[in-house]
XYZ file of C-alpha atoms in Angstrom:
711
model
C -7.867 74.524 -19.237
C -6.298 72.366 -16.532
C -7.378 68.776 -16.181
C -7.894 67.095 -12.999
C -5.196 64.378 -12.916
C -6.700 62.330 -10.129
C -9.614 61.104 -12.183
C -7.495 60.145 -15.351
C -4.251 58.908 -13.961
C -4.038 55.180 -12.344
C -3.818 55.419 -8.694
C -0.502 54.823 -7.053
C -1.902 51.914 -5.389
C -2.362 50.172 -8.901
C 0.922 50.939 -10.311
C 2.941 48.228 -12.367
C 5.047 45.418 -10.678
C 7.806 47.910 -9.755
C 5.529 50.273 -8.090
C 4.811 50.422 -4.272
C 1.152 49.838 -4.526
C 0.270 46.665 -6.269
C 1.545 43.672 -4.020
C 3.534 40.877 -5.008
C 0.776 38.374 -4.178
C -1.022 35.686 -5.849
C -4.002 37.901 -6.408
C -1.708 40.741 -7.431
C -0.168 38.593 -10.052
C -3.483 37.632 -11.370
C -4.474 41.336 -11.519
C -1.329 41.879 -13.650
C -2.021 39.232 -16.215
C -5.527 39.979 -17.064
C -6.238 42.153 -20.166
C -8.890 44.565 -18.614
C -9.680 46.007 -22.005
C -11.605 42.622 -22.919
C -13.484 42.783 -19.588
C -16.609 44.749 -18.535
C -14.296 46.949 -16.389
C -12.674 48.160 -19.582
C -9.089 49.879 -19.468
C -7.673 50.842 -16.334
C -7.121 54.301 -17.337
C -10.883 54.841 -17.313
C -11.526 53.170 -13.875
C -12.852 55.729 -11.255
C -10.732 56.725 -8.615
C -12.923 55.026 -5.941
C -12.535 51.562 -7.644
C -8.751 52.101 -7.637
C -8.647 53.143 -3.951
C -11.174 50.010 -3.057
C -8.821 47.497 -4.792
C -5.774 49.119 -3.377
C -7.134 48.571 0.007
C -8.384 45.181 -0.694
C -5.361 43.862 -2.589
C -2.933 45.014 0.154
C -4.808 43.730 3.138
C -4.201 40.390 4.951
C -7.979 40.222 5.915
C -10.342 38.412 3.561
C -11.826 41.201 1.285
C -13.279 41.534 -2.181
C -14.693 44.192 -4.418
C -17.747 43.565 -6.845
C -17.955 46.228 -9.497
C -20.295 47.106 -12.303
C -23.733 45.863 -13.157
C -22.406 42.237 -13.584
C -20.336 42.571 -10.175
C -17.045 41.591 -11.426
C -15.295 39.750 -8.725
C -11.839 41.020 -7.492
C -10.423 39.663 -4.237
C -7.152 39.487 -2.265
C -5.130 36.463 -1.236
C -6.746 36.086 2.357
C -10.085 35.493 0.506
C -8.581 32.491 -1.687
C -9.394 29.721 0.930
C -13.061 30.936 0.912
C -13.259 30.169 -2.825
C -11.831 26.856 -2.773
C -11.567 25.371 -6.304
C -13.277 28.258 -7.644
C -10.080 30.191 -7.545
C -8.372 31.367 -9.722
C -11.229 31.126 -12.241
C -13.298 33.523 -10.156
C -10.858 36.565 -10.496
C -12.489 38.981 -12.825
C -15.585 36.938 -13.291
C -19.227 37.926 -12.581
C -19.984 37.185 -8.875
C -23.218 35.444 -9.702
C -21.366 33.169 -11.919
C -19.129 32.163 -9.127
C -21.595 31.980 -6.192
C -24.524 30.405 -8.097
C -25.138 27.971 -5.177
C -25.495 30.537 -2.529
C -26.826 33.333 -4.865
C -30.196 33.105 -3.214
C -28.882 34.531 0.172
C -26.230 36.973 -1.114
C -27.759 38.122 -4.178
C -30.590 39.985 -2.560
C -28.106 41.618 -0.211
C -25.965 42.675 -3.176
C -28.927 44.052 -4.968
C -30.055 46.188 -1.915
C -26.540 47.714 -1.686
C -26.186 48.335 -5.356
C -29.807 49.932 -5.667
C -30.312 51.478 -2.372
C -26.763 52.019 -0.968
C -27.880 50.491 2.415
C -24.865 48.474 3.725
C -25.658 44.978 5.413
C -24.347 43.012 8.337
C -24.430 39.304 8.620
C -23.054 37.414 11.532
C -22.432 33.468 11.633
C -24.814 33.043 8.726
C -25.081 29.355 7.401
C -24.032 29.162 3.734
C -24.219 25.549 2.128
C -21.661 25.950 -0.724
C -19.711 23.495 -2.787
C -16.329 25.236 -3.003
C -14.328 21.895 -2.684
C -16.428 19.643 -4.872
C -18.966 18.497 -2.224
C -21.781 20.496 -0.360
C -20.601 21.581 3.031
C -22.035 23.610 5.876
C -20.028 26.960 6.324
C -20.576 29.794 8.636
C -19.515 33.569 7.857
C -19.657 36.966 9.244
C -19.669 39.870 6.501
C -20.763 43.187 5.517
C -21.505 44.722 2.198
C -20.812 48.525 1.804
C -21.402 50.688 -1.221
C -18.651 52.163 -3.436
C -19.564 55.321 -5.210
C -18.528 56.160 -8.728
C -17.082 59.503 -9.529
C -20.539 60.744 -10.589
C -21.869 60.005 -7.186
C -23.784 56.966 -8.389
C -23.158 53.495 -6.879
C -20.677 51.594 -8.922
C -19.911 48.614 -6.822
C -19.721 47.099 -3.300
C -16.831 46.379 -0.971
C -16.912 43.329 1.427
C -14.890 42.289 4.435
C -15.668 38.862 5.543
C -14.516 36.170 8.114
C -15.287 32.482 7.883
C -16.635 31.314 11.326
C -17.238 27.720 10.745
C -14.706 26.259 12.941
C -15.740 28.447 15.791
C -19.575 28.192 15.281
C -19.442 24.432 15.077
C -17.089 24.190 18.053
C -19.329 26.694 20.179
C -22.462 25.187 19.108
C -21.233 21.719 20.166
C -19.948 23.168 23.363
C -23.062 25.122 24.152
C -25.079 21.663 23.543
C -23.093 19.721 25.842
C -22.969 22.565 28.646
C -26.814 22.790 28.264
C -27.405 19.189 28.508
C -25.076 19.004 31.561
C -26.876 21.885 33.329
C -30.511 20.781 32.458
C -30.199 17.009 33.102
C -27.222 15.740 35.083
C -28.810 12.341 35.444
C -29.683 12.239 31.687
C -26.170 13.068 30.815
C -25.000 10.241 33.130
C -27.348 7.874 31.328
C -25.987 8.896 28.138
C -22.464 8.400 29.307
C -23.183 4.878 30.358
C -25.144 3.962 27.247
C -23.031 5.854 24.693
C -21.759 3.617 21.780
C -18.498 5.209 22.045
C -16.174 5.940 25.029
C -16.734 9.253 26.854
C -14.966 11.046 29.687
C -15.377 14.478 31.278
C -11.898 15.733 32.631
C -11.963 18.744 35.164
C -9.210 21.250 35.730
C -5.643 21.693 34.549
C -4.888 18.152 36.123
C -7.520 16.547 33.998
C -9.280 14.857 36.837
C -11.742 12.120 35.593
C -15.080 13.361 36.831
C -17.234 10.924 34.752
C -16.492 8.099 32.622
C -18.619 5.439 30.824
C -18.236 1.846 30.644
C -16.921 1.828 27.193
C -13.949 4.158 28.336
C -13.216 1.741 31.360
C -13.314 -1.187 28.769
C -10.705 0.793 26.681
C -8.327 1.236 29.605
C -8.894 -1.897 31.248
C -11.565 -1.322 33.952
C -9.174 0.459 36.225
C -10.498 2.647 39.152
C -9.814 5.970 37.524
C -12.886 8.275 38.602
C -11.551 11.244 40.869
C -8.007 10.831 39.763
C -5.719 12.829 37.547
C -5.763 11.433 34.036
C -2.080 10.737 33.971
C -1.582 9.504 37.396
C -4.563 6.974 36.840
C -3.285 5.969 33.456
C 0.660 6.159 33.505
C 0.904 4.011 30.491
C -0.539 6.877 28.416
C 2.276 9.218 29.051
C 4.806 10.112 26.349
C 2.222 9.168 23.599
C 1.156 12.659 22.742
C -2.048 12.618 24.578
C -1.036 14.809 27.520
C 0.168 17.545 25.164
C -3.045 17.469 23.216
C -5.046 17.927 26.352
C -3.031 20.674 27.540
C -3.161 22.560 24.128
C -7.107 22.359 24.176
C -7.288 23.431 27.721
C -4.902 26.492 27.161
C -6.303 27.472 23.675
C -9.851 26.611 24.113
C -9.822 25.096 20.670
C -11.194 21.654 20.209
C -9.276 18.901 18.745
C -10.327 16.030 16.435
C -8.265 12.948 15.532
C -8.837 10.041 13.262
C -7.295 6.733 13.642
C -4.907 7.728 16.474
C -2.502 5.077 17.729
C -3.051 4.240 21.397
C -1.068 1.809 23.520
C -2.643 0.989 26.783
C -2.620 -1.591 29.443
C -5.293 -3.872 30.133
C -4.499 -3.759 34.076
C -1.341 -2.226 35.730
C 1.904 -4.275 34.990
C 0.469 -5.869 31.829
C 2.167 -5.543 28.462
C 0.890 -2.451 26.279
C -1.878 -3.445 23.667
C -2.138 -1.459 20.468
C -5.501 0.221 19.673
C -6.549 2.815 17.502
C -9.217 5.605 18.195
C -11.273 8.356 16.620
C -11.153 11.017 19.211
C -12.649 14.476 19.858
C -11.332 16.683 22.889
C -13.953 19.505 23.423
C -13.219 22.368 25.751
C -15.866 22.848 28.421
C -16.459 26.451 29.755
C -17.957 28.005 32.724
C -20.659 30.694 32.553
C -17.882 33.060 32.209
C -16.403 31.486 29.284
C -13.394 30.187 30.813
C -12.197 26.648 30.285
C -12.774 24.468 33.312
C -12.322 21.017 31.861
C -12.530 18.825 28.591
C -14.970 16.477 27.253
C -13.486 13.478 25.725
C -15.457 11.405 23.196
C -14.553 8.859 20.579
C -14.778 5.232 19.283
C -12.320 2.412 19.282
C -11.764 1.899 15.563
C -8.999 -0.774 16.000
C -10.907 -3.353 13.757
C -11.481 -0.735 11.105
C -8.025 0.475 10.917
C -6.660 -3.020 10.885
C -9.163 -3.991 8.135
C -7.771 -1.091 6.085
C -4.263 -1.902 6.800
C -4.958 -5.583 5.757
C -6.619 -4.329 2.461
C -3.458 -2.382 1.799
C -1.300 -5.276 2.640
C -3.372 -7.467 0.495
C -3.162 -4.978 -2.358
C 0.552 -4.857 -1.942
C 0.878 -8.719 -1.895
C -1.358 -8.752 -5.062
C 1.242 -6.366 -6.764
C 4.130 -8.561 -5.598
C 2.228 -11.704 -6.770
C 1.756 -10.211 -10.106
C 5.417 -9.380 -10.421
C 6.428 -12.967 -9.137
C 3.988 -14.564 -11.713
C 5.607 -12.596 -14.474
C 8.962 -13.776 -13.060
C 7.886 -17.354 -12.924
C 6.458 -17.247 -16.446
C 9.437 -15.610 -17.883
C 11.789 -18.248 -16.295
C 10.495 -21.074 -18.558
C 9.783 -18.737 -21.560
C 13.572 -17.977 -21.663
C 14.933 -21.558 -22.303
C 11.972 -22.163 -24.677
C 12.863 -19.121 -26.621
C 16.399 -20.083 -26.596
C 15.820 -23.659 -27.517
C 13.464 -22.651 -30.608
C 16.465 -20.479 -31.742
C 18.775 -23.410 -31.360
C 16.351 -25.819 -33.223
C 16.031 -23.212 -35.920
C 19.789 -22.755 -36.427
C 21.163 -24.092 -39.706
C 24.333 -25.228 -37.463
C 22.046 -27.432 -35.472
C 22.369 -31.098 -35.916
C 19.878 -33.853 -35.126
C 20.882 -34.310 -31.641
C 20.822 -30.779 -30.767
C 17.629 -30.125 -32.188
C 16.109 -33.244 -30.143
C 17.644 -31.774 -27.095
C 16.021 -28.348 -27.834
C 12.603 -29.959 -28.291
C 12.955 -31.846 -24.985
C 13.697 -28.605 -23.283
C 10.645 -26.967 -24.829
C 8.527 -29.881 -23.649
C 9.874 -29.789 -20.057
C 9.394 -26.094 -19.657
C 5.914 -26.073 -21.146
C 4.923 -28.736 -18.577
C 6.340 -26.349 -15.858
C 4.280 -23.588 -17.161
C 1.101 -25.904 -17.200
C 1.630 -26.792 -13.448
C 1.786 -23.036 -12.491
C -1.373 -22.318 -14.538
C -3.024 -25.365 -12.868
C -2.335 -24.079 -9.231
C -3.801 -20.685 -10.295
C -6.920 -22.374 -11.493
C -7.398 -24.404 -8.441
C -7.017 -21.491 -6.346
C -9.553 -19.666 -8.297
C -11.891 -22.841 -7.909
C -11.376 -23.078 -4.185
C -12.379 -19.193 -3.640
C -15.468 -19.613 -5.879
C -16.389 -22.872 -4.178
C -16.032 -24.814 -7.505
C -13.375 -27.206 -6.658
C -15.056 -30.596 -6.173
C -13.367 -33.412 -4.360
C -13.768 -36.942 -5.627
C -14.028 -38.813 -2.215
C -13.262 -42.590 -1.945
C -11.768 -44.873 0.595
C -8.080 -44.482 0.286
C -4.905 -46.075 2.125
C -2.564 -43.401 3.630
C 0.642 -45.257 2.414
C -0.500 -45.125 -1.103
C -1.213 -41.371 -1.028
C 2.262 -40.771 0.519
C 3.771 -42.786 -2.248
C 2.166 -40.746 -4.801
C 3.438 -37.582 -3.174
C 6.875 -38.933 -3.025
C 7.065 -39.626 -6.672
C 6.367 -35.965 -7.321
C 8.859 -34.505 -5.039
C 11.630 -37.176 -4.862
C 13.583 -35.719 -7.622
C 14.028 -32.281 -5.976
C 14.730 -33.708 -2.687
C 17.488 -35.925 -4.272
C 18.911 -32.958 -6.276
C 19.371 -30.874 -3.172
C 20.918 -33.798 -1.151
C 18.333 -33.798 1.718
C 17.754 -36.711 4.043
C 14.038 -37.702 3.982
C 12.671 -39.737 6.898
C 9.210 -41.135 6.760
C 7.247 -42.605 9.766
C 3.778 -44.166 9.164
C 1.652 -46.326 11.517
C 2.529 -49.945 11.462
C -1.080 -50.758 10.741
C -2.602 -49.380 7.333
C -4.555 -46.340 7.698
C -7.752 -46.072 5.853
C -9.572 -42.797 5.330
C -12.252 -41.256 3.070
C -10.474 -38.526 0.795
C -9.821 -37.295 -2.773
C -6.392 -39.430 -3.263
C -5.197 -36.922 -5.870
C -5.747 -33.725 -3.845
C -4.534 -35.310 -0.726
C -1.237 -36.242 -2.558
C -1.207 -32.703 -3.864
C -1.285 -31.439 -0.122
C 1.631 -33.656 0.936
C 3.704 -33.002 -2.202
C 3.169 -29.203 -1.567
C 4.437 -29.441 1.852
C 7.261 -31.718 1.042
C 8.454 -29.473 -1.919
C 8.098 -26.386 0.163
C 10.308 -27.963 2.868
C 12.714 -29.009 0.130
C 12.811 -25.448 -1.455
C 13.437 -23.604 1.696
C 16.084 -25.862 3.399
C 19.612 -25.520 2.400
C 21.249 -28.343 0.599
C 21.812 -31.515 2.888
C 19.000 -30.791 5.096
C 16.686 -33.123 6.928
C 13.015 -33.444 6.170
C 10.634 -35.681 8.314
C 7.129 -36.980 7.372
C 5.242 -38.481 10.274
C 1.649 -39.648 10.557
C -0.304 -40.429 13.759
C -3.927 -42.020 13.832
C -6.094 -42.093 16.958
C -9.393 -40.796 18.425
C -10.931 -40.271 15.015
C -8.145 -37.939 13.876
C -5.258 -38.503 11.356
C -2.288 -36.197 11.995
C 0.377 -35.499 9.446
C 3.592 -33.682 10.211
C 6.110 -32.250 7.808
C 9.162 -31.065 9.534
C 12.297 -29.428 8.070
C 15.563 -27.832 9.119
C 15.092 -24.950 6.717
C 14.911 -21.144 6.883
C 12.148 -21.203 9.350
C 9.478 -18.430 10.118
C 9.268 -15.212 12.137
C 6.099 -15.043 14.446
C 4.590 -12.499 11.988
C 5.087 -14.877 8.963
C 3.487 -17.648 10.865
C 0.255 -15.623 10.921
C 0.412 -14.692 7.450
C 1.843 -17.438 5.417
C -1.434 -19.151 4.527
C -2.861 -15.996 2.817
C -3.140 -15.539 -0.833
C -0.027 -14.156 -2.452
C 1.918 -14.354 0.511
C 5.678 -15.138 0.631
C 8.205 -14.911 3.344
C 10.588 -12.210 2.789
C 13.614 -14.388 3.439
C 12.417 -16.682 0.640
C 11.533 -14.092 -2.123
C 14.941 -14.090 -3.725
C 15.857 -17.873 -3.327
C 16.410 -19.478 -6.627
C 13.375 -21.867 -6.476
C 10.792 -18.826 -6.542
C 7.256 -19.660 -6.432
C 3.887 -17.664 -6.865
C 3.081 -17.475 -3.142
C -0.169 -19.409 -3.640
C 0.970 -23.045 -2.697
C 0.304 -22.887 1.006
C -2.920 -21.001 0.437
C -4.035 -23.866 -2.099
C -2.734 -26.522 0.388
C -4.925 -25.126 3.235
C -8.005 -24.702 1.182
C -7.722 -28.396 -0.016
C -7.286 -29.501 3.489
C -10.181 -27.508 4.801
C -12.449 -28.983 1.917
C -11.639 -32.408 3.458
C -12.893 -31.055 7.025
C -9.405 -30.838 8.429
C -6.945 -28.015 9.378
C -3.506 -27.007 8.596
C -1.195 -24.761 11.011
C 2.479 -24.191 11.030
C 5.021 -23.709 13.803
C 8.551 -22.336 13.826
C 10.829 -21.472 16.685
C 11.980 -18.506 14.424
C 14.157 -17.689 11.664
C 16.827 -20.346 10.973
C 15.183 -22.870 13.100
C 13.192 -24.797 10.586
C 9.434 -25.231 10.322
C 6.726 -27.865 11.218
C 3.474 -27.881 9.234
C 0.785 -30.109 10.741
C -2.211 -31.393 8.914
C -5.307 -32.839 10.773
C -7.889 -34.835 9.035
C -10.993 -36.625 10.341
C -10.823 -40.478 10.400
C -14.250 -42.076 9.771
C -15.335 -45.277 11.079
C -14.351 -48.389 9.217
C -17.963 -49.020 8.120
C -17.821 -45.597 6.384
C -14.785 -46.390 4.476
C -16.187 -49.631 3.319
C -19.287 -47.919 2.157
C -17.547 -45.302 0.233
C -15.201 -48.056 -1.222
C -18.137 -50.147 -2.298
C -19.588 -47.368 -4.424
C -16.399 -45.370 -5.440
C -16.214 -46.707 -8.955
C -13.006 -46.158 -10.964
C -10.320 -44.526 -9.170
C -9.304 -40.869 -10.045
C -6.343 -40.743 -12.222
C -3.189 -39.504 -10.588
C -1.958 -35.957 -11.828
C 1.135 -35.581 -13.965
C 4.002 -35.009 -11.656
C 7.648 -34.144 -12.083
C 8.404 -37.979 -11.978
C 6.254 -38.298 -15.149
C 8.249 -35.945 -17.272
C 11.422 -36.983 -19.134
C 14.714 -36.553 -17.319
C 16.588 -33.553 -18.500
C 18.892 -34.367 -21.232
C 22.426 -32.938 -21.500
C 22.852 -29.981 -24.043
C 25.185 -30.992 -26.671
C 28.535 -29.442 -26.986
C 28.173 -26.975 -24.020
C 31.204 -26.473 -21.684
C 30.560 -26.958 -17.922
C 32.901 -25.186 -15.599
C 36.292 -24.375 -16.958
C 36.706 -27.851 -18.356
C 36.313 -27.773 -22.358
C 36.662 -24.112 -22.491
C 39.932 -24.403 -24.279
C 38.571 -27.089 -26.658
C 35.700 -24.892 -27.670
C 35.713 -22.939 -30.982
C 37.752 -19.804 -31.089
C 35.669 -16.757 -30.256
C 34.694 -14.544 -27.290
C 34.762 -16.291 -23.844
C 31.510 -15.849 -22.336
C 30.589 -16.930 -18.520
C 26.884 -17.767 -18.384
C 25.420 -18.600 -14.934
C 22.074 -19.851 -14.191
C 20.401 -22.376 -11.572
C 17.773 -23.519 -14.153
C 19.632 -26.225 -16.226
C 17.389 -25.891 -19.255
C 17.869 -22.006 -19.296
C 21.766 -22.542 -18.748
C 22.134 -25.161 -21.490
C 20.029 -23.400 -24.109
C 21.607 -20.215 -23.560
C 25.031 -21.737 -23.869
C 24.157 -23.598 -26.978
C 22.787 -20.505 -28.570
C 25.961 -18.573 -27.822
C 28.130 -21.379 -29.126
C 26.332 -21.675 -32.448
C 27.033 -17.816 -32.842
C 30.813 -18.603 -32.585
C 31.462 -17.863 -28.680
C 33.408 -19.794 -26.338
C 31.060 -20.412 -23.359
C 31.894 -21.592 -19.808
C 28.819 -22.386 -17.574
C 28.053 -22.046 -13.742
C 25.066 -23.652 -11.928
C 25.358 -21.371 -8.949
C 26.605 -18.058 -7.799
C 29.582 -19.456 -6.005
C 30.684 -21.599 -9.141
C 30.139 -18.513 -11.366
C 32.491 -16.290 -9.086
C 35.228 -18.983 -8.989
C 35.030 -19.429 -12.604
C 35.287 -15.884 -13.329
C 38.478 -15.628 -11.161
C 40.055 -18.473 -12.923
C 39.306 -17.971 -16.526
C 38.698 -14.162 -16.817
C 35.778 -14.335 -19.529
C 35.187 -11.248 -21.741
C 31.695 -10.891 -20.641
C 29.584 -12.549 -17.977
C 25.587 -13.248 -18.215
C 24.344 -13.979 -14.929
C 21.041 -14.857 -13.371
C 19.875 -13.135 -10.340
C 18.237 -15.720 -8.072
C 20.958 -18.147 -7.691
C 21.615 -20.320 -4.625
C 24.651 -19.733 -2.336
C 25.458 -16.183 -3.877
C 22.856 -14.239 -5.790
C 23.809 -12.612 -9.122
C 23.765 -9.293 -7.296
C 26.673 -10.529 -4.934
C 28.512 -12.053 -7.747
C 28.497 -8.779 -9.534
C 29.553 -6.909 -6.403
C 32.474 -9.162 -5.904
C 33.596 -9.183 -9.623
C 33.435 -5.427 -9.591
C 35.596 -5.133 -6.337
C 38.496 -7.054 -7.971
C 41.067 -5.404 -10.180
C 40.474 -7.836 -13.107
C 36.724 -7.394 -13.083
C 36.361 -3.716 -12.635
C 35.581 -3.047 -16.202
C 34.174 -6.553 -17.225
C 30.787 -6.191 -19.041
C 28.078 -7.833 -16.844
C 24.641 -8.612 -18.126
C 21.964 -9.244 -15.788
C 19.390 -11.907 -17.423
C 16.439 -12.370 -15.154
C 12.769 -12.876 -14.865
C 12.492 -9.971 -12.366
C 11.482 -7.039 -14.867
C 10.214 -4.320 -12.534
C 11.957 -0.816 -12.992
C 13.256 -1.244 -9.208
C 14.744 -4.616 -10.311
C 16.732 -2.887 -13.032
C 17.796 -0.124 -10.693
C 18.951 -2.895 -8.211
C 21.120 -4.525 -10.889
C 22.805 -1.359 -11.946
C 23.460 -0.620 -8.342
C 25.113 -3.928 -7.838
C 27.639 -3.311 -10.888
C 25.781 -4.915 -13.811
C 26.345 -3.022 -16.988
C 22.979 -4.094 -18.565
C 19.648 -5.530 -17.260
C 17.671 -7.824 -19.539
C 14.472 -9.401 -18.736
C 13.699 -13.033 -19.815
C 12.752 -14.064 -22.464
C 15.094 -11.885 -24.432
C 15.086 -12.106 -28.145
C 18.329 -14.017 -29.202
C 19.156 -11.376 -31.851
C 18.932 -8.722 -29.017
C 21.237 -10.715 -26.795
C 23.695 -11.469 -29.685
C 23.843 -7.844 -30.682
C 24.690 -6.857 -27.034
C 27.330 -9.443 -26.516
C 29.117 -8.368 -29.789
C 28.700 -4.706 -28.840
C 30.079 -5.230 -25.209
C 32.924 -7.228 -26.491
C 33.952 -5.068 -29.384
C 35.222 -2.111 -27.338
């Protein structure tokens, strides 16, 4: 007996991947990967012809469609339907529909039941469905129909749906209709609403976008110019070439609304003025006549400049925080390096009494330096929490200045700066915390010394009069750009041109200084003519009446002790048996000749001593230029270079060594406190062979030197 092949063979629409029917789409691929034998649908060979045909139409269509089949309404859909599902895809493919659409089953479930039980198709137009397809509830609008699919035995086996999401159109049309009705029903009400709207509003008519109505907020945004009755870009020529003309044209021609967030706008306050930068949230809504033709555009929005700037400021603050943490790590690694190296020297069996004493002095100095860094951090925290308490007493300005000079004079002398001080002839008496006020002046003077090249000029001037003391610290240093002058007192802020100078810093010194001045009731400001033109920091402090000073002095009690300053710490001692420059290199012990360069004397001397104890000959350089000159003269076997050195950075030294014939293959080791991945990449790009982060274990460094010199 002959068998009807049409009911037992797979439809051509559902052939394998090489067949013409099953499309090479995402849904088609899902279809191929599912083992249908394990699903309620069972093996494909047993599927009814009607199901195969429906699926073939669905999967090959570019219109959103799906098929629900069987008692559990197994969900099968095409690629065009995937955006409707959102995050439910691809889990929804081949799963029961009720499981997928539980949140809207109260709407679609009864309709599906009607089709499956009674065979009556449905029709739904612009129906609201509140669904969570993207992880949050949202109002969506859909037009769809359910049609029955009959099984081979004539019973209803499933349903077929073609659907269209109408959310954008419905929302736009409803907003449009609301505005048109409002304009038709109550023009005066609309005008009142225009004038009192919290945001800016304008109604533009015709293809030239003539201003028909504008409110006060819009006039304020564009500078209170007379714009009503004039084409938009004739009235506001400064808005041309910013993209707004093209946006209006697109909305007018397409009839589709436009919504923009945080759009940048440059506008004049009045004709001829400089452009000012603003940011706006904006809606362009097409306005239609009774025939549905677009006749104008309704523009509505808000000036969100403050919000955008606040968000940008948070991003910048977060970036400064990250930079600060990297800098803090650098500043702590720098003293840790000589500490670790000095410990290794002191523990060496070859270290004599003098070398051990020197190593302990290095450790003491570097620990004191770390203590100062940590105390600055604590002071900033105390100020931010309102916990920094001043010990106010009557003080004489000259004594405060002298205390500040004791702290910074070694740094000023080391860099060969000329310091000029001009104080009033008569003693200036004020009420202040002498320790903290000295800290303010020492911070400003040390800042000037750091960021002024050797041999610069620094001036400290004081003027008293009309109840105010003015202190000015002026330098001939690197100066500040306009933007830097606005930001330099913020936490974690460092000037870009100063970040890689050898002196380093945490970027909190000026924030701390400003906080202390303001706790005294004063102010701190800065002025610079620009990069390379030096800076002037001005402190203004209130001067109390003489009677007030005497009253404070009478009850002041014991004076507050002065803080430990660099002047209180022992002067650096010379590391024993270390070779400076090329002198002494030939008399050193036989071994590999190593060039070591670092502007930190303790780090340089301790590393040199450590290498010499390991049998190497060492030559030392205290800046980049000296390192390059020594390398040219003595041709070391390996060079270990710090990065942040004055005159020439370690990067530039490496590049110049690599550019020479004699240094093309020389092993170069970057030994630095900058330990981020981008720092290592920068070192390798500059020509370094290795990048080590301070403090490095002596054994690791020794193994590396032996390895690179063994080849």
